[in-house]
Amino acid sequence: MTLLHELDATTPDRPALRFGAERLTHAQLARAAGVLGGRIGGMGRVAVWATPTARTAVAVVAALLAGVPAVPLNPRTGERELAHILGDSAPDAVLAGPEDVLPAGLAALPRVDVELAGTGAAVPAAPVDPESPALIVYTSGTTGPPKGVLLSHRAVAASLDALAEAWSWTADDVLVHALPLFHVHGLVLGILGPLRRGGEVRHLGAFSVAGVARELRDGGTMLFGVPTMYHRIAEALDEDEDLAAALAGARLLVSGSAALPVHDHERIAAATGRTVVERYGMTETLMNTSVRPGGEPRPGTVGPPLAGVDLRLVDEDGSAVEELDGETVGEVQVRGPNLFSGYLNRPEATAEAFDGDWFRTGDVAVREADGGVRLVGRKATDLIKSGGYKIGAGEIENALLDHPGVREAAVTGEPDPDLGERIVAWVVPRDGEKPPAEAELADHVAGLLAPHKRPRVVRYLHALPRNDMGKVLKKALPDGR
Ligand code: MCA
Ligand code: AMP
């Protein structure tokens, strides 16, 4: 089985990747990845220094071809998180661009340079077991460090093919995006998606509204983004007719990773005449549902299940919710070929995540009369979605407690018009006279974990509200949830 489009006589010269000035056709990508695959063949796992560059795509494709599971690393990961991921996944090497400066935490690992123009022997196309892991993607939970999600070749292929069917996604599509390449959204949907179809992806390197408009005007047919990106687009639309025209010319505008507020849906639809399509997924399940393009626009819903995905709602007592009334809530549970194979080294966590063969998403939803899913919340209040990133309150609390100026810490998410939710740190300083500054605490968390996990607001308290057992009562925080 191969996850990628097989080159035929008509496709080798078609563009595959465009990252600014770096451009590779399908044949050039196959060559560069084939050569790199030959160098890493036989390794147990490889880490990929997942910068937003063509090298990351080449490295991941090489690993897929060689049948070596790839562990994408956020190039801004802080020292503690990096040490955890490396210790947990035990890669044999790190694949990085020759110019990349790697942190000390990677010094002990053999380094393999990723070249865009591959010279040398290409990997022979060995058959890969569809059940073997293609990727190990780290994702946050409510407590503890992130868990490695094992994604098989089968799951990735199944999910991408279901999306292709739902969206009529073909080799003629040119996808535009600016998502990070160390999560499912940017890497699986945003890079492997176009490559599986034999189409093209143009990555902006970093998100900007102007960059989106430029690439859509210049032949882009689809845009993938998180709600924060669509919010920034919606904000810019008022004064930018070119942007509205560029969006209107796209075949498909897709949002995911968090809820797109109705207000942003409406502003984009009013200015462009286009409805943003929402799809719903998760690192562990890849994609579960999607609104079908051309259907009745109904902001707030994430559409019916994709082909092959079984989805049910389960109430507090564990009984299935049968009502399609748009009112009765239950936890979303899914099963299908899109599901992960388990958490790396975490059999208990894997077992806990399932109810029989149904995966418990932790998302709470209602179903509409047409079977469409409307997400209404999450079971765990200790998970924060900020800018489309999932962040566990516990890991930030632990990082804050390691700061010498912090006696106690609690972390919550608050609504934020741009990020969806912003991370708020509630801190009891050791010295009330000289509390550590907000920026210092943000830098501390960014350095240990990752910049997107840093608190955006710090509130200082004399004590945290606790119950008789000593458990922090987050709901009792002055503005907490
Ligand atoms: C700021 N920066 C710092 C600090 N403060 N760095 C270190 N220490 C600090 N104290 C740097 C940042 O690294 C960054 O640098 C720049 O300042 C701006 O950072 P930030 O404010 O965090 O960025 P932002 O403007 O808030 O980012 C918004 C964003 C981003 C672009 C929308 O949140 C984003 O890319 N989100 C995508 C999340 C995603 O892909 N989620 C998918 C997972 P520089 O600018 O140089 O980078 S969910 C998933 O995969 C499932 C399956 C699904 O359904 O999709
Ligand atoms: P992650 O664990 O980072 O892969 O994020 C998965 C979570 O993102 C899901 O469990 C949902 O809570 C959320 N999510 C993904 N897509 C959507 C969407 N379209 N609308 C609302 N929430 C979403």
XYZ file of C-alpha atoms and ligand atoms in Angstrom:
559
model
C 0.000 0.000 0.000
C 1.206 3.465 -0.731
C -0.293 6.551 0.755
C 0.812 8.703 -2.117
C -0.327 9.221 -5.632
C 1.491 6.869 -8.035
C 3.235 8.783 -10.788
C 1.965 8.060 -14.257
C 2.958 9.396 -17.655
C 0.729 12.432 -17.248
C 1.772 13.512 -13.766
C 5.554 13.683 -13.244
C 5.845 17.305 -14.269
C 2.829 18.492 -12.361
C 3.628 20.717 -9.404
C 3.447 18.980 -6.031
C 4.898 21.429 -3.506
C 5.327 25.161 -3.461
C 6.795 26.815 -0.405
C 7.574 30.313 -1.671
C 10.502 30.005 -4.052
C 10.992 26.298 -3.311
C 9.023 24.260 -5.815
C 8.984 20.533 -6.520
C 7.088 18.566 -9.135
C 5.727 15.138 -8.283
C 8.720 13.530 -9.994
C 11.196 15.745 -8.117
C 9.474 14.995 -4.833
C 9.469 11.255 -5.564
C 13.174 11.432 -6.353
C 14.179 13.483 -3.281
C 12.031 11.369 -0.970
C 13.160 8.134 -2.597
C 16.820 8.971 -2.041
C 16.226 10.041 1.558
C 14.087 6.935 2.093
C 17.080 4.854 1.004
C 19.188 6.495 3.712
C 16.737 5.908 6.552
C 15.425 2.488 5.484
C 15.610 -0.050 8.313
C 15.454 2.565 11.091
C 12.882 2.039 13.828
C 11.483 5.597 13.883
C 12.653 9.000 12.744
C 11.971 12.427 14.178
C 11.270 15.174 11.649
C 12.205 18.763 12.466
C 8.900 20.029 11.143
C 9.630 23.562 9.964
C 7.063 25.010 7.554
C 9.274 24.172 4.569
C 9.386 21.795 1.625
C 12.032 19.782 3.508
C 9.464 18.658 6.064
C 7.231 17.348 3.286
C 10.169 15.541 1.656
C 11.218 14.047 5.009
C 7.744 12.771 5.840
C 7.207 11.335 2.355
C 10.616 9.642 2.586
C 9.641 8.050 5.894
C 6.332 6.863 4.429
C 8.091 5.321 1.437
C 10.657 3.619 3.649
C 7.963 2.325 6.018
C 9.630 4.138 8.953
C 7.209 5.895 11.353
C 7.819 9.652 11.461
C 7.527 11.759 14.622
C 7.012 15.400 13.607
C 8.575 17.832 16.086
C 7.418 21.395 16.605
C 10.603 23.354 15.899
C 9.650 25.736 18.717
C 9.163 22.990 21.277
C 10.637 23.869 24.637
C 13.274 21.773 26.353
C 11.042 19.748 28.642
C 8.483 18.844 26.000
C 11.206 17.925 23.513
C 12.932 15.692 26.066
C 9.625 13.970 26.792
C 8.846 13.328 23.105
C 12.344 12.042 22.371
C 12.380 9.819 25.460
C 8.942 8.441 24.696
C 9.325 7.851 20.956
C 13.039 6.919 20.913
C 13.781 7.886 17.309
C 16.950 6.585 15.608
C 17.671 9.899 13.872
C 16.349 13.387 13.299
C 15.674 14.565 9.750
C 16.295 18.290 9.311
C 17.326 20.835 6.717
C 21.103 21.279 6.414
C 20.804 24.891 7.585
C 18.550 24.207 10.566
C 20.043 24.944 13.959
C 18.861 22.195 16.293
C 18.559 22.605 20.051
C 20.898 20.912 22.518
C 18.180 18.377 23.329
C 18.694 16.810 19.892
C 22.496 16.761 20.009
C 22.729 13.086 20.948
C 20.642 11.965 17.982
C 22.203 11.187 14.582
C 21.184 13.854 12.109
C 20.188 13.164 8.507
C 20.129 16.182 6.195
C 17.068 16.565 4.004
C 17.981 17.669 0.488
C 15.439 18.844 -2.055
C 17.504 17.645 -5.020
C 18.208 14.042 -4.102
C 21.277 12.337 -5.528
C 22.087 8.701 -4.861
C 20.102 5.512 -4.687
C 16.336 5.801 -4.243
C 14.576 3.435 -1.878
C 13.135 0.421 -3.661
C 9.334 0.575 -3.377
C 8.854 -1.951 -0.579
C 5.314 -2.930 0.332
C 4.229 -1.331 3.606
C 1.810 -3.057 6.002
C -1.274 -0.774 6.075
C -1.619 -1.402 9.823
C 1.921 -0.222 10.581
C 2.310 3.303 11.962
C 2.923 6.025 9.395
C 3.096 8.890 11.910
C 3.296 9.430 15.645
C 1.709 12.772 16.460
C 1.878 14.167 19.989
C -1.285 15.618 21.490
C -2.099 17.112 24.895
C -4.402 15.550 27.457
C -5.937 17.085 30.576
C -3.031 16.007 32.757
C 0.529 14.896 32.220
C 2.730 15.352 29.196
C 1.459 14.920 25.616
C 0.718 11.414 24.343
C 1.999 9.951 21.075
C -0.868 9.029 18.772
C -0.066 6.102 16.463
C -1.571 6.766 13.038
C -1.419 3.852 10.619
C -1.055 4.050 6.846
C -4.583 2.622 6.707
C -6.092 5.351 8.892
C -4.436 8.188 6.973
C -5.473 6.754 3.602
C -9.046 6.099 4.744
C -9.514 9.582 6.139
C -8.024 11.374 3.137
C -10.133 9.317 0.737
C -13.307 10.037 2.690
C -12.537 13.763 2.547
C -11.827 13.529 -1.181
C -15.245 11.980 -1.703
C -17.018 14.552 0.464
C -15.279 17.509 -1.158
C -14.794 16.202 -4.715
C -11.087 16.783 -4.072
C -9.005 15.898 -7.129
C -5.568 16.224 -8.702
C -6.705 19.516 -10.230
C -7.020 21.161 -6.835
C -4.376 23.552 -5.586
C -4.508 23.758 -1.802
C -3.371 26.914 -0.020
C -2.515 26.869 3.670
C -0.215 28.170 6.380
C -0.747 25.587 9.111
C 2.053 24.157 11.217
C 3.378 20.811 9.919
C 3.595 18.965 13.243
C -0.143 18.362 13.676
C -2.740 16.413 11.760
C -4.450 19.439 10.247
C -1.393 20.903 8.511
C 0.562 17.715 7.855
C -1.986 14.990 7.128
C -4.758 17.037 5.527
C -2.606 19.889 4.282
C 0.409 18.023 2.831
C -0.450 14.334 2.472
C -3.973 15.203 1.266
C -2.882 16.946 -1.955
C -0.052 14.457 -2.484
C -2.401 11.487 -2.250
C -4.629 13.070 -4.903
C -1.731 13.948 -7.200
C -2.472 17.632 -6.758
C -0.551 20.613 -5.430
C -0.066 22.330 -2.092
C 1.169 25.871 -1.647
C 2.319 26.659 1.855
C 2.726 30.263 2.936
C 5.496 29.615 5.467
C 3.674 31.850 7.932
C 0.036 32.868 7.934
C -0.875 36.258 6.528
C -4.116 37.494 5.045
C -2.189 39.028 2.130
C -0.469 35.700 1.419
C -3.802 33.859 1.345
C -5.241 36.420 -1.081
C -2.163 36.250 -3.312
C -2.168 32.454 -3.629
C -5.916 32.197 -4.146
C -5.738 34.809 -6.901
C -2.841 32.914 -8.438
C -4.626 29.606 -8.999
C -5.345 28.257 -5.513
C -8.651 26.371 -5.428
C -8.931 25.391 -1.751
C -8.002 27.012 1.551
C -7.545 25.154 4.843
C -7.315 27.115 8.081
C -8.104 27.231 11.771
C -10.831 29.647 12.971
C -8.233 32.193 14.116
C -7.084 32.504 10.495
C -10.665 32.905 9.221
C -11.304 35.449 11.972
C -8.326 37.504 10.793
C -9.577 37.180 7.208
C -13.063 38.295 8.289
C -11.561 41.313 10.074
C -9.655 42.323 6.931
C -12.538 41.866 4.493
C -14.195 45.194 5.212
C -11.376 47.200 3.688
C -10.076 44.758 1.115
C -12.114 44.096 -2.007
C -9.271 42.103 -3.563
C -9.346 39.718 -0.636
C -13.100 39.229 -1.030
C -12.644 38.541 -4.756
C -9.812 36.068 -4.081
C -11.923 34.128 -1.571
C -14.942 34.220 -3.871
C -12.822 32.596 -6.583
C -11.832 29.588 -4.457
C -13.673 26.312 -4.903
C -13.619 25.415 -1.231
C -12.866 27.253 2.009
C -12.472 24.775 4.882
C -12.183 25.490 8.611
C -11.378 23.023 11.375
C -9.537 22.287 14.650
C -11.956 24.480 16.634
C -15.364 26.075 16.218
C -15.668 28.920 13.721
C -17.908 31.529 15.366
C -21.175 32.249 13.551
C -20.263 35.937 13.331
C -17.124 35.143 11.305
C -19.073 32.706 9.104
C -21.585 35.450 8.403
C -19.047 38.169 7.689
C -17.191 35.962 5.202
C -20.398 34.822 3.501
C -21.671 38.409 3.220
C -18.460 39.724 1.678
C -17.629 36.809 -0.624
C -20.848 34.909 -1.253
C -18.967 31.779 -0.111
C -19.805 29.619 2.881
C -16.888 28.268 4.878
C -17.175 24.477 5.158
C -16.504 23.102 8.655
C -15.148 19.641 9.246
C -14.598 17.973 12.603
C -11.702 15.761 13.529
C -9.189 14.895 16.173
C -5.610 13.692 16.194
C -6.767 10.238 17.363
C -9.599 9.887 14.848
C -8.432 11.978 11.908
C -11.591 13.314 10.261
C -15.054 12.330 11.475
C -17.602 14.640 9.879
C -17.824 17.401 7.325
C -20.375 19.766 5.960
C -20.844 18.924 2.282
C -20.087 21.809 -0.077
C -23.147 23.237 -1.739
C -25.433 22.096 1.085
C -27.612 24.491 3.020
C -25.258 26.851 4.901
C -25.805 26.319 8.623
C -23.038 27.842 10.703
C -22.377 25.930 13.890
C -22.733 22.456 12.460
C -19.838 20.251 11.405
C -21.971 18.130 9.095
C -22.788 14.430 8.912
C -20.233 11.624 9.321
C -17.791 10.983 6.498
C -17.932 7.745 4.510
C -16.871 4.773 6.634
C -17.242 6.623 9.968
C -19.801 5.350 12.486
C -20.796 8.068 14.933
C -23.075 7.976 17.961
C -23.903 10.203 20.920
C -23.880 8.690 24.397
C -25.525 10.298 27.430
C -24.218 10.441 31.005
C -25.716 7.009 31.800
C -23.926 5.402 28.873
C -27.058 5.016 26.736
C -27.039 5.957 23.073
C -28.896 9.175 22.228
C -31.223 8.351 19.354
C -32.929 11.740 18.995
C -32.145 13.803 15.923
C -33.806 16.818 17.542
C -30.960 19.306 17.688
C -31.396 19.406 21.478
C -30.478 16.183 23.268
C -26.793 16.255 24.138
C -24.339 13.385 24.376
C -20.658 12.598 24.056
C -19.523 11.961 20.483
C -18.154 8.453 20.021
C -16.769 7.192 16.722
C -15.430 4.063 15.097
C -14.151 3.341 11.626
C -11.027 2.854 9.529
C -9.951 6.441 10.296
C -9.105 5.651 13.943
C -5.634 5.585 15.479
C -4.029 2.351 16.662
C -3.365 3.472 20.245
C -1.180 5.780 22.319
C 2.517 4.948 22.189
C 3.666 3.199 25.399
C 0.295 3.950 27.062
C -1.900 0.832 27.031
C -3.994 2.070 29.987
C -4.659 5.423 28.357
C -5.578 3.626 25.138
C -7.988 1.311 26.946
C -9.573 4.236 28.816
C -10.143 6.112 25.562
C -12.480 3.407 24.244
C -15.973 2.248 25.104
C -15.809 -1.190 23.475
C -14.687 -0.435 19.940
C -16.050 3.120 20.114
C -13.541 5.922 20.689
C -14.709 8.493 23.231
C -13.903 11.903 21.778
C -14.784 13.912 24.897
C -16.693 16.310 22.642
C -20.336 16.962 23.472
C -22.829 17.432 20.644
C -26.417 17.276 19.449
C -27.633 15.821 16.155
C -29.850 17.633 13.715
C -32.765 16.107 11.808
C -30.522 15.422 8.803
C -27.930 13.580 10.941
C -25.565 16.573 10.992
C -23.546 17.049 14.164
C -23.514 20.292 16.132
C -20.747 20.461 18.717
C -21.836 22.220 21.905
C -18.930 21.701 24.297
C -16.339 19.405 25.790
C -16.480 17.031 28.730
C -13.105 18.120 30.092
C -12.831 21.721 31.252
C -9.075 21.244 31.595
C -8.542 21.204 27.831
C -8.070 24.549 26.145
C -8.282 25.208 22.395
C -6.248 28.287 21.579
C -5.577 29.229 17.965
C -6.694 25.689 17.082
C -4.026 24.098 19.305
C -5.210 21.720 22.015
C -3.489 22.496 25.294
C -3.856 20.709 28.637
C -4.198 22.917 31.714
C -2.181 20.404 33.775
C 1.001 20.618 31.743
C 1.010 24.422 31.997
C 0.303 24.307 35.732
C 3.261 21.961 36.240
C 5.521 24.249 34.218
C 4.385 27.299 36.211
C 5.004 25.505 39.501
C 8.607 24.987 38.417
C 9.155 28.733 38.397
C 10.848 29.761 41.649
C 8.484 32.700 42.123
C 5.292 30.591 41.939
C 3.760 28.974 44.998
C 0.471 27.780 43.480
C -0.919 27.849 39.955
C -4.156 27.045 38.144
C -4.805 27.421 34.433
C -8.089 28.063 32.645
C -9.247 29.063 29.180
C -11.246 32.231 28.582
C -13.116 33.245 25.439
C -10.936 35.256 23.060
C -12.213 36.808 19.836
C -9.001 35.984 17.929
C -7.732 32.731 19.480
C -11.098 31.215 20.410
C -9.785 30.698 23.919
C -6.820 32.337 25.611
C -4.768 30.690 28.311
C -5.120 32.364 31.705
C -2.716 31.560 34.540
C -3.907 32.097 38.108
C -0.816 32.432 40.222
C -0.149 32.657 43.940
C 3.358 34.154 44.126
C 5.867 33.024 46.731
C 6.532 36.644 47.502
C 3.374 38.738 47.256
C 5.490 41.892 47.277
C 7.529 40.836 44.240
C 5.464 38.526 42.025
C 7.129 37.276 38.824
C 6.132 39.469 35.883
C 3.580 38.250 33.340
C 6.151 38.249 30.503
C 8.607 36.284 32.604
C 6.064 33.561 33.281
C 5.054 33.479 29.602
C 8.703 33.061 28.565
C 9.204 30.390 31.208
C 6.325 28.279 29.864
C 7.277 28.920 26.226
C 10.831 27.772 26.950
C 9.808 24.562 28.729
C 6.794 23.570 26.608
C 6.062 25.643 23.480
C 5.249 29.283 22.702
C 1.605 28.506 21.906
C 1.227 27.059 25.430
C 2.318 30.273 27.118
C -0.274 32.106 29.250
C -1.577 35.205 27.534
C -2.864 36.630 30.824
C -1.605 36.174 34.383
C -3.851 36.944 37.364
C -2.355 37.083 40.831
C -4.187 35.774 43.889
C -3.404 35.349 47.599
C -4.720 31.775 47.540
C -6.483 29.440 45.123
C -10.056 28.444 45.981
C -10.017 24.810 47.135
C -12.573 22.304 48.401
C -12.269 20.349 51.653
C -10.098 17.767 49.908
C -7.682 20.471 48.784
C -8.714 20.249 45.108
C -8.606 23.548 43.249
C -12.102 24.789 42.411
C -11.559 26.377 39.039
C -15.206 27.343 38.738
C -14.774 29.486 41.851
C -11.959 31.540 40.345
C -13.157 35.137 39.991
C -13.656 34.877 36.218
C -13.000 31.136 35.861
C -15.280 28.678 34.119
C 5.566 35.240 21.174
N 6.377 34.386 20.568
C 7.125 33.839 21.522
C 6.732 34.388 22.760
N 5.773 35.260 22.515
N 8.079 32.953 21.475
C 8.689 32.580 22.609
N 8.353 33.052 23.810
C 7.389 33.971 23.943
N 7.092 34.438 25.163
C 6.461 34.161 19.118
C 5.813 32.931 18.582
O 6.651 31.807 18.621
C 5.536 33.348 17.130
O 6.691 33.384 16.338
C 5.091 34.732 17.305
O 5.716 35.186 18.501
C 3.590 34.850 17.389
O 3.174 33.835 18.251
P 1.710 33.643 18.670
O 1.229 34.883 19.302
O 1.582 32.395 19.443
O 1.025 33.377 17.296
P -0.406 33.685 16.927
O -0.437 34.910 16.098
O -1.249 33.687 18.150
O -0.772 32.407 16.057
C -2.018 32.268 15.549
C -2.035 31.091 14.591
C -1.520 29.863 15.329
C -1.143 31.386 13.373
C -3.443 30.884 14.130
O -2.246 29.716 16.537
C -1.585 28.586 14.517
O -0.780 28.346 13.609
N -2.563 27.688 14.831
C -2.732 26.417 14.142
C -2.953 25.328 15.124
C -3.143 23.971 14.441
O -2.634 23.697 13.382
N -3.884 23.096 15.102
C -4.116 21.788 14.570
C -4.260 20.839 15.727
P 6.651 33.173 14.770
O 5.678 34.184 14.229
O 8.044 33.404 14.342
O 6.181 31.784 14.565
S -5.883 20.164 15.765
C -5.834 18.935 14.644
O -4.857 18.696 13.951
C -7.161 18.237 14.487
C -6.990 16.893 13.855
C -8.107 19.070 13.636
O -9.317 18.912 13.766
O -7.604 19.840 12.827
P -6.689 17.804 18.617
O -6.818 16.910 19.781
O -5.688 18.882 18.740
O -6.558 17.005 17.407
O -8.059 18.562 18.524
C -9.256 17.846 18.383
C -10.378 18.627 18.944
O -10.559 19.838 18.225
C -11.711 17.937 18.851
O -11.884 16.984 19.876
C -12.676 19.109 18.945
O -12.872 19.485 20.300
C -11.918 20.219 18.248
N -12.387 20.445 16.872
C -11.867 19.993 15.720
N -12.570 20.445 14.665
C -13.575 21.204 15.151
C -14.642 21.968 14.588
N -14.819 22.049 13.275
N -15.477 22.612 15.428
C -15.309 22.560 16.757
N -14.311 21.876 17.351
C -13.457 21.211 16.569
